[in-house]
PDB file of C-alpha atoms in Angstrom:
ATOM      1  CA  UNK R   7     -72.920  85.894 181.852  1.00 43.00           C
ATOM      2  CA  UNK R   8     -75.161  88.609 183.387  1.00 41.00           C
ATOM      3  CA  UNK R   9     -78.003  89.649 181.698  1.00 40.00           C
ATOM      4  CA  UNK R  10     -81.000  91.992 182.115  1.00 39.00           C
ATOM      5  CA  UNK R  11     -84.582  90.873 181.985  1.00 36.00           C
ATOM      6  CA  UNK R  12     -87.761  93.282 181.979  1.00 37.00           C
ATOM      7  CA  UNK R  13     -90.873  92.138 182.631  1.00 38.00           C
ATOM      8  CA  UNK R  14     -93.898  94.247 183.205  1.00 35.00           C
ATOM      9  CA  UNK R  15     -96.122  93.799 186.103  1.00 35.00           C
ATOM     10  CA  UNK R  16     -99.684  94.975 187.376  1.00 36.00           C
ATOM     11  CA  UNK R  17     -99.640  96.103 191.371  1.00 38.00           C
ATOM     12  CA  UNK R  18    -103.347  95.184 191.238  1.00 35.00           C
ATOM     13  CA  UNK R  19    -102.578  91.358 190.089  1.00 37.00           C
ATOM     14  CA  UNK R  20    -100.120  90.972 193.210  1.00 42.00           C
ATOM     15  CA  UNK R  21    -102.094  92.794 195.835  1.00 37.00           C
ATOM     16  CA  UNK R  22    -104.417  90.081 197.482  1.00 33.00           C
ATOM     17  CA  UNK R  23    -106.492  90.655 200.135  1.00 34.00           C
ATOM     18  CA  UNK R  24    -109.774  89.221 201.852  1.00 30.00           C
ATOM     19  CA  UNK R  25    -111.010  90.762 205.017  1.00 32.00           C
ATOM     20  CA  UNK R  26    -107.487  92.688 205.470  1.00 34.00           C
ATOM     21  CA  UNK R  27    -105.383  90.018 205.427  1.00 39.00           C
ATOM     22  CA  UNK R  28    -102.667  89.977 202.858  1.00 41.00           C
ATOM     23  CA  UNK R  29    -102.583  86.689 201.230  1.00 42.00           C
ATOM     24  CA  UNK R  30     -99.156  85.464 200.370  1.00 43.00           C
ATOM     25  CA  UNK R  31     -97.649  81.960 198.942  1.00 42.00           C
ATOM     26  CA  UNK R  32     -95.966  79.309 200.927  1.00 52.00           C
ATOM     27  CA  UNK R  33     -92.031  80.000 201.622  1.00 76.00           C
ATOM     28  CA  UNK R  34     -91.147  83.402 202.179  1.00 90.00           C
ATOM     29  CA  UNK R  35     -92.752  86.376 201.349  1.00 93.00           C
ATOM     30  CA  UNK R  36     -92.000  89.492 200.954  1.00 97.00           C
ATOM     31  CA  UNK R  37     -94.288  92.957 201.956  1.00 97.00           C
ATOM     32  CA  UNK R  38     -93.965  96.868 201.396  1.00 97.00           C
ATOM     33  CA  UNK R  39     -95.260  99.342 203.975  1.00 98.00           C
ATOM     34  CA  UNK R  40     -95.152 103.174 204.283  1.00 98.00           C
ATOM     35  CA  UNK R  41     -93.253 104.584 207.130  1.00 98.00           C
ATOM     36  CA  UNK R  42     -94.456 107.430 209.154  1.00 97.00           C
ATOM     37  CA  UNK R  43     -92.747 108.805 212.247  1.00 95.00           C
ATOM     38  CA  UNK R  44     -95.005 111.587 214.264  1.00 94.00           C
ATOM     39  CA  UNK R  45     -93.140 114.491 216.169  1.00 90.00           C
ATOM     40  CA  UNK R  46     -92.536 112.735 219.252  1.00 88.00           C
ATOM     41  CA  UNK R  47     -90.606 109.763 217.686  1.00 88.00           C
ATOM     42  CA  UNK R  48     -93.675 106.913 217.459  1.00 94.00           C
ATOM     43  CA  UNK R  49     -93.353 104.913 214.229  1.00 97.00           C
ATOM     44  CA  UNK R  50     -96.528 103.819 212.279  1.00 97.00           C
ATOM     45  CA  UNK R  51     -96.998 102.095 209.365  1.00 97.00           C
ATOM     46  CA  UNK R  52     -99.968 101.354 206.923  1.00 96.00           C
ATOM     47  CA  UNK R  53    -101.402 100.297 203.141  1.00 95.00           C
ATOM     48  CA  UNK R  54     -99.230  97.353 202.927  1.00 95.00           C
ATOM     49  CA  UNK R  55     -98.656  95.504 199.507  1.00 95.00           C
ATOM     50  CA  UNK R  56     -97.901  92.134 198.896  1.00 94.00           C
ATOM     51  CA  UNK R  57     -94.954  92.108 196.343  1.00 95.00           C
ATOM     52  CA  UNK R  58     -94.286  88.184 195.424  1.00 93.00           C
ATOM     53  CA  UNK R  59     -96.729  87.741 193.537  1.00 92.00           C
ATOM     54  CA  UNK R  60     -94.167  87.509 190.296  1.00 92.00           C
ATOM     55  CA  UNK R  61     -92.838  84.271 192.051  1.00 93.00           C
ATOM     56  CA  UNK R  62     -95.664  82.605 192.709  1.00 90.00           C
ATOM     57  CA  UNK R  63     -94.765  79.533 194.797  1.00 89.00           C
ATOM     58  CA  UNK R  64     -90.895  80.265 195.391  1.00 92.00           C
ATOM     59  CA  UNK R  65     -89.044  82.172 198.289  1.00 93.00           C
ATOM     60  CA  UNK R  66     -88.438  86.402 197.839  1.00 95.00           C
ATOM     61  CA  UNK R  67     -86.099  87.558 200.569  1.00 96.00           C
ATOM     62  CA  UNK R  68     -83.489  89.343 201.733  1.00 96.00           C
ATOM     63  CA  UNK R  69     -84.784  92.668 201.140  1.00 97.00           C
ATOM     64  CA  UNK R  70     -82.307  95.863 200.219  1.00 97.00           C
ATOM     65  CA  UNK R  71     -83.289  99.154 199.198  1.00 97.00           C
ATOM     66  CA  UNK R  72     -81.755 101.444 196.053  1.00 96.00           C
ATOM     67  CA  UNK R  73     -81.054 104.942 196.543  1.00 93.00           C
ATOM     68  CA  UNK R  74     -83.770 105.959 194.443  1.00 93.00           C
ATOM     69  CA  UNK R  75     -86.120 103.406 196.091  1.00 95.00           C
ATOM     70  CA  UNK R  76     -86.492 100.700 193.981  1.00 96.00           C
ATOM     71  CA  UNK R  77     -86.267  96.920 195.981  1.00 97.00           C
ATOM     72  CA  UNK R  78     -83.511  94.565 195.441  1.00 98.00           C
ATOM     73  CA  UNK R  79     -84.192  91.169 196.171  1.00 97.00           C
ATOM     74  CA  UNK R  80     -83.250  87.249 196.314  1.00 97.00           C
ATOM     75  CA  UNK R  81     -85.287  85.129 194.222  1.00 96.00           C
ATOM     76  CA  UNK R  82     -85.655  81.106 194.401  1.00 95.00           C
ATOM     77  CA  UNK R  83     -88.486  80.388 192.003  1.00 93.00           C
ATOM     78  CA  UNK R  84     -90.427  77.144 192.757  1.00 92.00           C
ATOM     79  CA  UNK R  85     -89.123  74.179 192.009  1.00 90.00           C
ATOM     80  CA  UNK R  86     -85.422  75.392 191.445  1.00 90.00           C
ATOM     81  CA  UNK R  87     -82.792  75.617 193.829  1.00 88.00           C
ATOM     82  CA  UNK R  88     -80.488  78.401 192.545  1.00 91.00           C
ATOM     83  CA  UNK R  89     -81.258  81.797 193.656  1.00 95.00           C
ATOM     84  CA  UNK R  90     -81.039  85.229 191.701  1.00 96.00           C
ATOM     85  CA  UNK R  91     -81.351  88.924 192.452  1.00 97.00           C
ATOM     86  CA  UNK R  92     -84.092  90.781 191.027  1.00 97.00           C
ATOM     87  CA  UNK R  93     -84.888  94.719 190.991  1.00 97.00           C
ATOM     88  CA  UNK R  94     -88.739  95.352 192.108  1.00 97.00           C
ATOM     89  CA  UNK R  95     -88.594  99.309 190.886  1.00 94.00           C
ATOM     90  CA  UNK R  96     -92.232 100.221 192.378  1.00 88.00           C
ATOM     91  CA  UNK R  97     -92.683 103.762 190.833  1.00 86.00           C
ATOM     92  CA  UNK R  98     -92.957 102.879 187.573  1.00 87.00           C
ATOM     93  CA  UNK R  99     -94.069  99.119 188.585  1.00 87.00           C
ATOM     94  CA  UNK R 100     -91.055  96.972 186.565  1.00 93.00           C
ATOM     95  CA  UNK R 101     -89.003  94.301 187.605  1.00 94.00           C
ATOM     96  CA  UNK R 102     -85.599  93.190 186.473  1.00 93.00           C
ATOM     97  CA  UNK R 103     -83.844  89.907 186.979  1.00 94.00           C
ATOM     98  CA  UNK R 104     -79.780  91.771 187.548  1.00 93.00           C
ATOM     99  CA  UNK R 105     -78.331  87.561 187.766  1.00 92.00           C
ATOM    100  CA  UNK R 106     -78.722  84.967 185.817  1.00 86.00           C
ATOM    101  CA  UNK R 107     -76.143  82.446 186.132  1.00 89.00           C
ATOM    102  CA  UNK R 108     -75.590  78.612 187.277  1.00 90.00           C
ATOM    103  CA  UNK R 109     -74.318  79.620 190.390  1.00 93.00           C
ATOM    104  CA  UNK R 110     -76.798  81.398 193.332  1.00 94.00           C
ATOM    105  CA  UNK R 111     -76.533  84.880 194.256  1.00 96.00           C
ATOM    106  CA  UNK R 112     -78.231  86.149 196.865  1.00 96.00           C
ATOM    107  CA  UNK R 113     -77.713  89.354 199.882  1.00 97.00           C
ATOM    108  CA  UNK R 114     -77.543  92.001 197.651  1.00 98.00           C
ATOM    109  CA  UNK R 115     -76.687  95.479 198.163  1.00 97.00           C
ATOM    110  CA  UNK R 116     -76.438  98.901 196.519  1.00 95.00           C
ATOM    111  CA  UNK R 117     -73.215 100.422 196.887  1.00 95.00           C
ATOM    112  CA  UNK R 118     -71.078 103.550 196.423  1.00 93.00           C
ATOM    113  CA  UNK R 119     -73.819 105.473 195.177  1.00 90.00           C
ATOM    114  CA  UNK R 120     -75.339 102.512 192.581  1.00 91.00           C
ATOM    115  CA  UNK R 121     -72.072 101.978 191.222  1.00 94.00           C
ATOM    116  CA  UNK R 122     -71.864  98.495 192.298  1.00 96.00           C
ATOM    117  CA  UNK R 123     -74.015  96.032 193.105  1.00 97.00           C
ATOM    118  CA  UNK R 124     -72.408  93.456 195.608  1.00 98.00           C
ATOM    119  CA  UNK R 125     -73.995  89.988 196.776  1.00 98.00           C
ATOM    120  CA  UNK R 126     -72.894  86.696 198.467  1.00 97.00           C
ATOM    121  CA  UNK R 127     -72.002  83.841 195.408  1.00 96.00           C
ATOM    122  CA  UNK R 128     -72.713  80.294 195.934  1.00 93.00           C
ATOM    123  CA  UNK R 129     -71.462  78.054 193.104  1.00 87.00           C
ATOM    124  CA  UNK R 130     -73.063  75.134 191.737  1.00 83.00           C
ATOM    125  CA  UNK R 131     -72.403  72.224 194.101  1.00 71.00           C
ATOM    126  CA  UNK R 132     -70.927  73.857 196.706  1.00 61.00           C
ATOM    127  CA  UNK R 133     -72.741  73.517 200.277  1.00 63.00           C
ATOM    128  CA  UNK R 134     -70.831  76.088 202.514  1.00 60.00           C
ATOM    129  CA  UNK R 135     -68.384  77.663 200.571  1.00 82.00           C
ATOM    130  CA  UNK R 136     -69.947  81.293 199.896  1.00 94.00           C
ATOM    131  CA  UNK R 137     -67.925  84.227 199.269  1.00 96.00           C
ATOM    132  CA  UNK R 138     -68.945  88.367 198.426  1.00 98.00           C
ATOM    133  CA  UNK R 139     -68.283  89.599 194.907  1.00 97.00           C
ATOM    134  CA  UNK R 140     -69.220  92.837 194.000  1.00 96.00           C
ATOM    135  CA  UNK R 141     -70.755  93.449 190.356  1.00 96.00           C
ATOM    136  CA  UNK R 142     -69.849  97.325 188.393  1.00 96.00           C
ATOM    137  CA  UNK R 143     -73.162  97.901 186.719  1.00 93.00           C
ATOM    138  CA  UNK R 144     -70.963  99.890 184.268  1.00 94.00           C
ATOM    139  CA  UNK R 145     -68.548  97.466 182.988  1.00 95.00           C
ATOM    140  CA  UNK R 146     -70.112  94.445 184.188  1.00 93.00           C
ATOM    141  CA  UNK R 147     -66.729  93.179 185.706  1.00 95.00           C
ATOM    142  CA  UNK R 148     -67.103  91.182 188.974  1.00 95.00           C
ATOM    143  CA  UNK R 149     -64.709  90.598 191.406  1.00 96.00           C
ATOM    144  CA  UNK R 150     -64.012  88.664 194.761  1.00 96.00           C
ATOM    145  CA  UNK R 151     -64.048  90.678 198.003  1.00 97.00           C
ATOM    146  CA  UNK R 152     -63.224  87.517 200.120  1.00 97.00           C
ATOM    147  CA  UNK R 153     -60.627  85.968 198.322  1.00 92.00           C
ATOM    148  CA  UNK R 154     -59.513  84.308 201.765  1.00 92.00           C
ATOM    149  CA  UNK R 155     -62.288  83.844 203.653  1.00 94.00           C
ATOM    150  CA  UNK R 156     -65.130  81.521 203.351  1.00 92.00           C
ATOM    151  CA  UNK R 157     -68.845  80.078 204.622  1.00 93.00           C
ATOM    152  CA  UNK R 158     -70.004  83.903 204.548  1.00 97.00           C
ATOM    153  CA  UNK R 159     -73.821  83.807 205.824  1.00 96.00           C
ATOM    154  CA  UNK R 160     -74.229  87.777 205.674  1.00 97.00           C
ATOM    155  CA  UNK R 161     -72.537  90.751 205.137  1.00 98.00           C
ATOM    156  CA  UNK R 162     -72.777  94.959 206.015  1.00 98.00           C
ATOM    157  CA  UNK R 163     -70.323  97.363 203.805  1.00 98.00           C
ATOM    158  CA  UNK R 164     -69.086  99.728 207.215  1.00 98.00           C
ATOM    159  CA  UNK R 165     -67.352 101.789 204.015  1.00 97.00           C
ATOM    160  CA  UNK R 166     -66.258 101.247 200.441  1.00 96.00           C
ATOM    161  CA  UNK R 167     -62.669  98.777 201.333  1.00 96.00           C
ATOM    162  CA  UNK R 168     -64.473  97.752 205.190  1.00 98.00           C
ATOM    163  CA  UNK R 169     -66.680  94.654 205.478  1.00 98.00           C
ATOM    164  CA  UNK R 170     -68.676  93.200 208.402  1.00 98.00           C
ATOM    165  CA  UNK R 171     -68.896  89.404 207.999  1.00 98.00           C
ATOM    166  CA  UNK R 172     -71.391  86.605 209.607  1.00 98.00           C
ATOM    167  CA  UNK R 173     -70.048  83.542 209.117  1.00 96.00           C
ATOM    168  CA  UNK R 174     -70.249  79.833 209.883  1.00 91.00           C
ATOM    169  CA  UNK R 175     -67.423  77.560 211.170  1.00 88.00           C
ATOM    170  CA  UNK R 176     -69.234  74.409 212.266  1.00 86.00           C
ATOM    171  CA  UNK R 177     -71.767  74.972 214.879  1.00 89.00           C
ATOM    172  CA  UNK R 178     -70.428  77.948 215.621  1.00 94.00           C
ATOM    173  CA  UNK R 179     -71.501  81.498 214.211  1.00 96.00           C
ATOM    174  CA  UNK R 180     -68.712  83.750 213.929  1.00 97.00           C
ATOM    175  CA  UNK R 181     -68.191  88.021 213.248  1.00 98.00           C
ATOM    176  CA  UNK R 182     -64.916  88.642 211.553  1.00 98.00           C
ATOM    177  CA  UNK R 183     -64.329  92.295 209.996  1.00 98.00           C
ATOM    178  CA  UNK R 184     -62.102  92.546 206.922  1.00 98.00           C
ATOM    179  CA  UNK R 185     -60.223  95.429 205.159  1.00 97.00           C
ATOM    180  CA  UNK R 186     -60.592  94.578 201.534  1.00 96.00           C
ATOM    181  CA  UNK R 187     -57.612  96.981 200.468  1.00 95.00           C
ATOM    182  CA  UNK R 188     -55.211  94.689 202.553  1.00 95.00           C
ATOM    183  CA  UNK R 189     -57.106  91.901 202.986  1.00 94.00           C
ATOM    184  CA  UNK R 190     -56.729  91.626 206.603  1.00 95.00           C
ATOM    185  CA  UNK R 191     -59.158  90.016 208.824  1.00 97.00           C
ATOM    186  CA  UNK R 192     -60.094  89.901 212.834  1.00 97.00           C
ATOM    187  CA  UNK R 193     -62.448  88.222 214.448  1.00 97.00           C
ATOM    188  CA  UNK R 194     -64.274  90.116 216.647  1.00 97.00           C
ATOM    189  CA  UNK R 195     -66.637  87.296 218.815  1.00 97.00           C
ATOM    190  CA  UNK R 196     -68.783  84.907 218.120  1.00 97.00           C
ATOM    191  CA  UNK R 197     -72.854  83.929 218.797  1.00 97.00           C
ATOM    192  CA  UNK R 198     -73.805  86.447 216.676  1.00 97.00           C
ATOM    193  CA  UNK R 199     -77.142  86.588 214.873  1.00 96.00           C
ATOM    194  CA  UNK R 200     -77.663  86.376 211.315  1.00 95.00           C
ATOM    195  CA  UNK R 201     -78.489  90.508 210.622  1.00 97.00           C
ATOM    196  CA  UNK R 202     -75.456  92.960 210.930  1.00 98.00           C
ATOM    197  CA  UNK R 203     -75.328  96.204 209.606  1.00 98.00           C
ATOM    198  CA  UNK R 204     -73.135  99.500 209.673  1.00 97.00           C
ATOM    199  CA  UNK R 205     -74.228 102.565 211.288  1.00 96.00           C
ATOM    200  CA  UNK R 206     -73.643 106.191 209.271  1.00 94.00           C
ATOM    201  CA  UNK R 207     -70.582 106.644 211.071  1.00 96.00           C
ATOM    202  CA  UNK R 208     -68.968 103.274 210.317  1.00 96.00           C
ATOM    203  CA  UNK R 209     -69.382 101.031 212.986  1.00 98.00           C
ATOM    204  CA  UNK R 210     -70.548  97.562 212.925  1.00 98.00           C
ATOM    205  CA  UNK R 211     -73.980  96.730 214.369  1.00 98.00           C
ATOM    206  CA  UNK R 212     -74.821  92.913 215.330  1.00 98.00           C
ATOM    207  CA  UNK R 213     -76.620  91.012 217.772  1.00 98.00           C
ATOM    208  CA  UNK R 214     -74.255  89.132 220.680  1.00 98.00           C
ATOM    209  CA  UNK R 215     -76.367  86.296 221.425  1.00 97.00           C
ATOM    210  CA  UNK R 216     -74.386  86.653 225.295  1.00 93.00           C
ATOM    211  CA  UNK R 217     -76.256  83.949 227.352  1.00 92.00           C
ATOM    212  CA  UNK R 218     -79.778  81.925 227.063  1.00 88.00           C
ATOM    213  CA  UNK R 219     -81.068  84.526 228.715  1.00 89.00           C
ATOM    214  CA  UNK R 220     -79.960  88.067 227.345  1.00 92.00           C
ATOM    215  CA  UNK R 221     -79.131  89.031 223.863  1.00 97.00           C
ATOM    216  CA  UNK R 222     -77.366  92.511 222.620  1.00 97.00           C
ATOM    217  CA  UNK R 223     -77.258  95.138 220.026  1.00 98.00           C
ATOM    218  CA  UNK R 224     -73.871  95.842 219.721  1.00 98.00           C
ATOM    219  CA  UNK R 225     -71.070  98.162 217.824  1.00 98.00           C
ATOM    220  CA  UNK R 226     -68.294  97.960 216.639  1.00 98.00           C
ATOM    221  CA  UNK R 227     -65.655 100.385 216.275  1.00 97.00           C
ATOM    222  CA  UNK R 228     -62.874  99.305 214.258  1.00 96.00           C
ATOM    223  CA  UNK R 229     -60.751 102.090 214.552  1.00 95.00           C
ATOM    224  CA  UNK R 230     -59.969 101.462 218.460  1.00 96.00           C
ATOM    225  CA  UNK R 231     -61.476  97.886 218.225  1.00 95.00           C
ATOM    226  CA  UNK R 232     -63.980  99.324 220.887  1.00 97.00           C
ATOM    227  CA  UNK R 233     -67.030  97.362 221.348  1.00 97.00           C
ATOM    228  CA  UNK R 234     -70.476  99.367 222.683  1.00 97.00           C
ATOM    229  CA  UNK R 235     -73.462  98.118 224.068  1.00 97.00           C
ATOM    230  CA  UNK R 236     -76.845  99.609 222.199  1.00 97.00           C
ATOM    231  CA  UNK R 237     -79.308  98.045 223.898  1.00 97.00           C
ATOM    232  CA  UNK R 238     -80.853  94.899 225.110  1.00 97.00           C
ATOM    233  CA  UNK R 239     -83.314  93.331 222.322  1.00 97.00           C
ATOM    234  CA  UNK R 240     -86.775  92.942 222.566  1.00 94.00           C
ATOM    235  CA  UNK R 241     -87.282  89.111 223.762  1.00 88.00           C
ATOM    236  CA  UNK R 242     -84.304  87.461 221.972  1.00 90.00           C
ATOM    237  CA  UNK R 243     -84.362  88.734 219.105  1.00 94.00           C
ATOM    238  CA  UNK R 244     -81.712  88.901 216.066  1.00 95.00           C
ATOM    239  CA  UNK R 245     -83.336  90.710 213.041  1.00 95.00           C
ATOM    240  CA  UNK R 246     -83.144  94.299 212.807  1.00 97.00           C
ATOM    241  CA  UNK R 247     -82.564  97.258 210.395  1.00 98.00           C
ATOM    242  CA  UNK R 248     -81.150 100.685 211.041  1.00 98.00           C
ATOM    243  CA  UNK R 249     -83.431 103.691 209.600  1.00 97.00           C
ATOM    244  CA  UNK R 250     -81.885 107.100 207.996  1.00 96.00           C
ATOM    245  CA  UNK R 251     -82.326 109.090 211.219  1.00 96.00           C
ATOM    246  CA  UNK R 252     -80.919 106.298 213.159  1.00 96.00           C
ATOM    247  CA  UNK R 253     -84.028 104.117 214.582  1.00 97.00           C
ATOM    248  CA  UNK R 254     -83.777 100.810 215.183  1.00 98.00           C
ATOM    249  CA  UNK R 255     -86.251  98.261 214.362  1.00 98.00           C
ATOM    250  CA  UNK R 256     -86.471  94.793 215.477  1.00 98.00           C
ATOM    251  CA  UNK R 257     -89.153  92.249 214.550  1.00 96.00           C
ATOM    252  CA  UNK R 258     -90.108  89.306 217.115  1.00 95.00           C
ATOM    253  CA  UNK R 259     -92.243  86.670 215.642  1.00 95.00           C
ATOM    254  CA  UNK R 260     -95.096  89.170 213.976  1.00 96.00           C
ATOM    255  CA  UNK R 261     -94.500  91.887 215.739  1.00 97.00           C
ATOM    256  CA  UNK R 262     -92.692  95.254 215.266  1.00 98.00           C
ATOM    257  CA  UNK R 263     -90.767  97.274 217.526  1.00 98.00           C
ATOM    258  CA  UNK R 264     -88.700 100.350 217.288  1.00 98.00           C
ATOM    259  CA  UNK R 265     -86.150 103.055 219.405  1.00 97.00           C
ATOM    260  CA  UNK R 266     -83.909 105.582 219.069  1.00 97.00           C
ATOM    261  CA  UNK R 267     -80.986 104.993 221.446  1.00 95.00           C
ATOM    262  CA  UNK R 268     -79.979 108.914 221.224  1.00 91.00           C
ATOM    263  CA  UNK R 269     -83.857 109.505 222.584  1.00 92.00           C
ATOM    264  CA  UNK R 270     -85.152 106.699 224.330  1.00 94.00           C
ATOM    265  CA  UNK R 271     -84.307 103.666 226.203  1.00 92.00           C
ATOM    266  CA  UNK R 272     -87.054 101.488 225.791  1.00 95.00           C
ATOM    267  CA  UNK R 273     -88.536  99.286 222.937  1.00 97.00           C
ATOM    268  CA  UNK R 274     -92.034 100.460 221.411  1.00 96.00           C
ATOM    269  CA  UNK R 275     -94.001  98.135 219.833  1.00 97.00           C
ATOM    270  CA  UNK R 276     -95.106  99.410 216.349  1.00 98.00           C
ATOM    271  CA  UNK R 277     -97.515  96.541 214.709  1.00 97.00           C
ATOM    272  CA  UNK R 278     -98.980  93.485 215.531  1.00 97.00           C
ATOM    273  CA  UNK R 279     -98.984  92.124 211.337  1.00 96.00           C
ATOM    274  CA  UNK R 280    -100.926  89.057 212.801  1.00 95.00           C
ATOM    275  CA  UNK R 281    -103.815  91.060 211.278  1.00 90.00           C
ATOM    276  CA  UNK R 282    -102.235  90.915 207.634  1.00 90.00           C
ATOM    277  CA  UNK R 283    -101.765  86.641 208.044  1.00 90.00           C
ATOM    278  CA  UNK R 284     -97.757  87.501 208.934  1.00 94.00           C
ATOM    279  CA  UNK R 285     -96.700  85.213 211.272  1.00 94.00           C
ATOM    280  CA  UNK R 286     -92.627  85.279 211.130  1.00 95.00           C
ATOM    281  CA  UNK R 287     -90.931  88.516 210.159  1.00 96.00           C
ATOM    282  CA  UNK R 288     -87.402  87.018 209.090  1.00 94.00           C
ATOM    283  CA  UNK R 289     -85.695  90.199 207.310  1.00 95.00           C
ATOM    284  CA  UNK R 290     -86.408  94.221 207.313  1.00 98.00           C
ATOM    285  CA  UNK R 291     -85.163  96.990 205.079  1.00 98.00           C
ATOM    286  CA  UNK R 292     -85.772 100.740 205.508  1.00 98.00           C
ATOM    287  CA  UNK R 293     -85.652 102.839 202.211  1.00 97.00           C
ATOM    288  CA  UNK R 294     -82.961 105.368 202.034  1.00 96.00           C
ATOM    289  CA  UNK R 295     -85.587 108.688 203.077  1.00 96.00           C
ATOM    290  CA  UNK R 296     -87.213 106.632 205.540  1.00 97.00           C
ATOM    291  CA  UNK R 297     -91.005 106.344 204.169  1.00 97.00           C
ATOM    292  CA  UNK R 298     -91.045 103.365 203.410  1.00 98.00           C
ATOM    293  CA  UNK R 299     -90.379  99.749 205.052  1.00 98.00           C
ATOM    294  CA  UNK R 300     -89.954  96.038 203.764  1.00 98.00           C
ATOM    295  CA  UNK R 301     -90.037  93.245 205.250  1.00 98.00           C
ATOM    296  CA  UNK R 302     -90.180  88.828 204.773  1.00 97.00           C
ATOM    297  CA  UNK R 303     -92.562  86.982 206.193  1.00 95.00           C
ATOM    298  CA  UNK R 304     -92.607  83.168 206.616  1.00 93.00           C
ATOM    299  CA  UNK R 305     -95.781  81.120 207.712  1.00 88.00           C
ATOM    300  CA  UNK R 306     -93.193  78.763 209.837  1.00 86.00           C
ATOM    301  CA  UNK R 307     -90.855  79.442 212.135  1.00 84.00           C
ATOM    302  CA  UNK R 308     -87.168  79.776 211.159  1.00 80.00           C
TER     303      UNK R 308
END
């Protein structure tokens, strides 16, 4: 059912570039940057790679990153409309298709130390109905996190049995957080954005989409079922990532911003990537010691 697929790759046949601009494929793309953060808390980053070249043609999103800093991946090669995961390990410059099945996985995730490897399952068919299973690399058993709850759009693992869960009920986009040792849910609100994710103490991080107006990082606490306020975003914004030493960054369009709500209490802008040929940053990932940053790129807007 799963099965493991090697295939070796040259960096210099998917680096393209003409006058600094990286050169990418229709659909979404996906990039690598390094990270650097100087002593008084600006982020930079530089010597960006272009990393789809493998899937010339297709769509490579939803970027996650291993704890030994490899890239995990959805794949939708071109012309099909089933997605898989793949493992981009850039060190020793391999990748490794980790799905290949009739149905489409994609969101994945690292967990509990690389024991599992959990992702949102679509089955053939279906249009809506998309649950999270989580995959032991070991014994290659998978099992059903959601087992009552449906239409899952995204997903954040607050701990090993806590889940954070974007979902879709009609026209309306919905946070629900579920203890998968009980399997008890809550809803916590709705407009949300698409990107949640868990801070290192637990708590549930999304975007409250509050009025036309004014949009919100938020948190979510679920042992009091406290909600905080994190900041305001940068100019309506919804995709974001949480770095090791707990930065926020937040893309807008092509640009790149970043703050550190325990140190400041403004937005900084980090990049224009106009000047690589991004146009619309649609997903960012932050590796595990903070050097480096991915992120997906489309040439339309979402």
């Amino acid at each position: 059912m799963m099965k493991n697929i090697k295939v070796l790759f040259s960096f210099c046949c998917l680096l393209f570039t003409c006058n600094g601009t990286l050169i990418g494929q229709p659909g979404y793309d996906l990039y690598l940057f390094s990270l650097h953060q100087t002593t008084d808390g600006q982020n930079h980053i530089f010597g960006p790679k272009f990393l789809s070249g493998f899937n010339k043609g297709g769509i490579t999103y939803q970027p996650g990153f291993t704890p030994s800093g490899d890239l995990l991946v959805s794949v939708r090669k071109a012309g099909e409309t089933q997605s898989d995961i793949w493992q981009l390990s850039i060190s020793d410059k391999k990748i490794q298709c980790l799905t290949r099945t009739l149905a489409s996985e994609f969101y994945p995730k690292m967990i509990e130390e690389g024991q599992y490897l959990s992702f949102i399952k679509k089955e053939p068919g279906e249009r809506i109905d998309q649950q999270v299973f989580r995959l032991d690399l070991k014994t290659k058993k998978v099992q059903c996190m959601t087992e009552d709850i449906h239409n899952v759009g995204s997903y954040a693992w607050m701990s090993p049995h806590e889940l954070g869960l974007y979902r879709n009920e009609g026209n309306e986009t919905i946070l629900t957080y579920l203890n998968t040792t009980d399997n008890k849910s809550k809803r916590i609100t709705t407009s949300v954005g698409k990107s949640i994710s868990s801070d290192k103490n637990g708590k549930l991080v999304y975007v409250h989409k509050f009025d036309a107006s004014y949009w919100y990082l938020k948190k979510y606490n679920p042992s009091s079922s406290l909600v905080d306020v994190i900041a305001v975003t940068p100019e309506k914004t919804e995709d974001f990532v949480i770095a090791p030493d707990g930065t926020y960054f937040m893309a807008k369009d092509h640009t790149l911003f970043s703050m550190n709500p325990g140190s400041q209490t403004t937005w900084s802008e980090v990049a224009d990537l106009s000047l690589y040929g991004i146009k619309f940053i649609t997903g960012l990932a932050v590796s595990d010691d903070g050097h480096q940053l991915a992120l997906v790129s489309t040439k339309e807007k979402p």
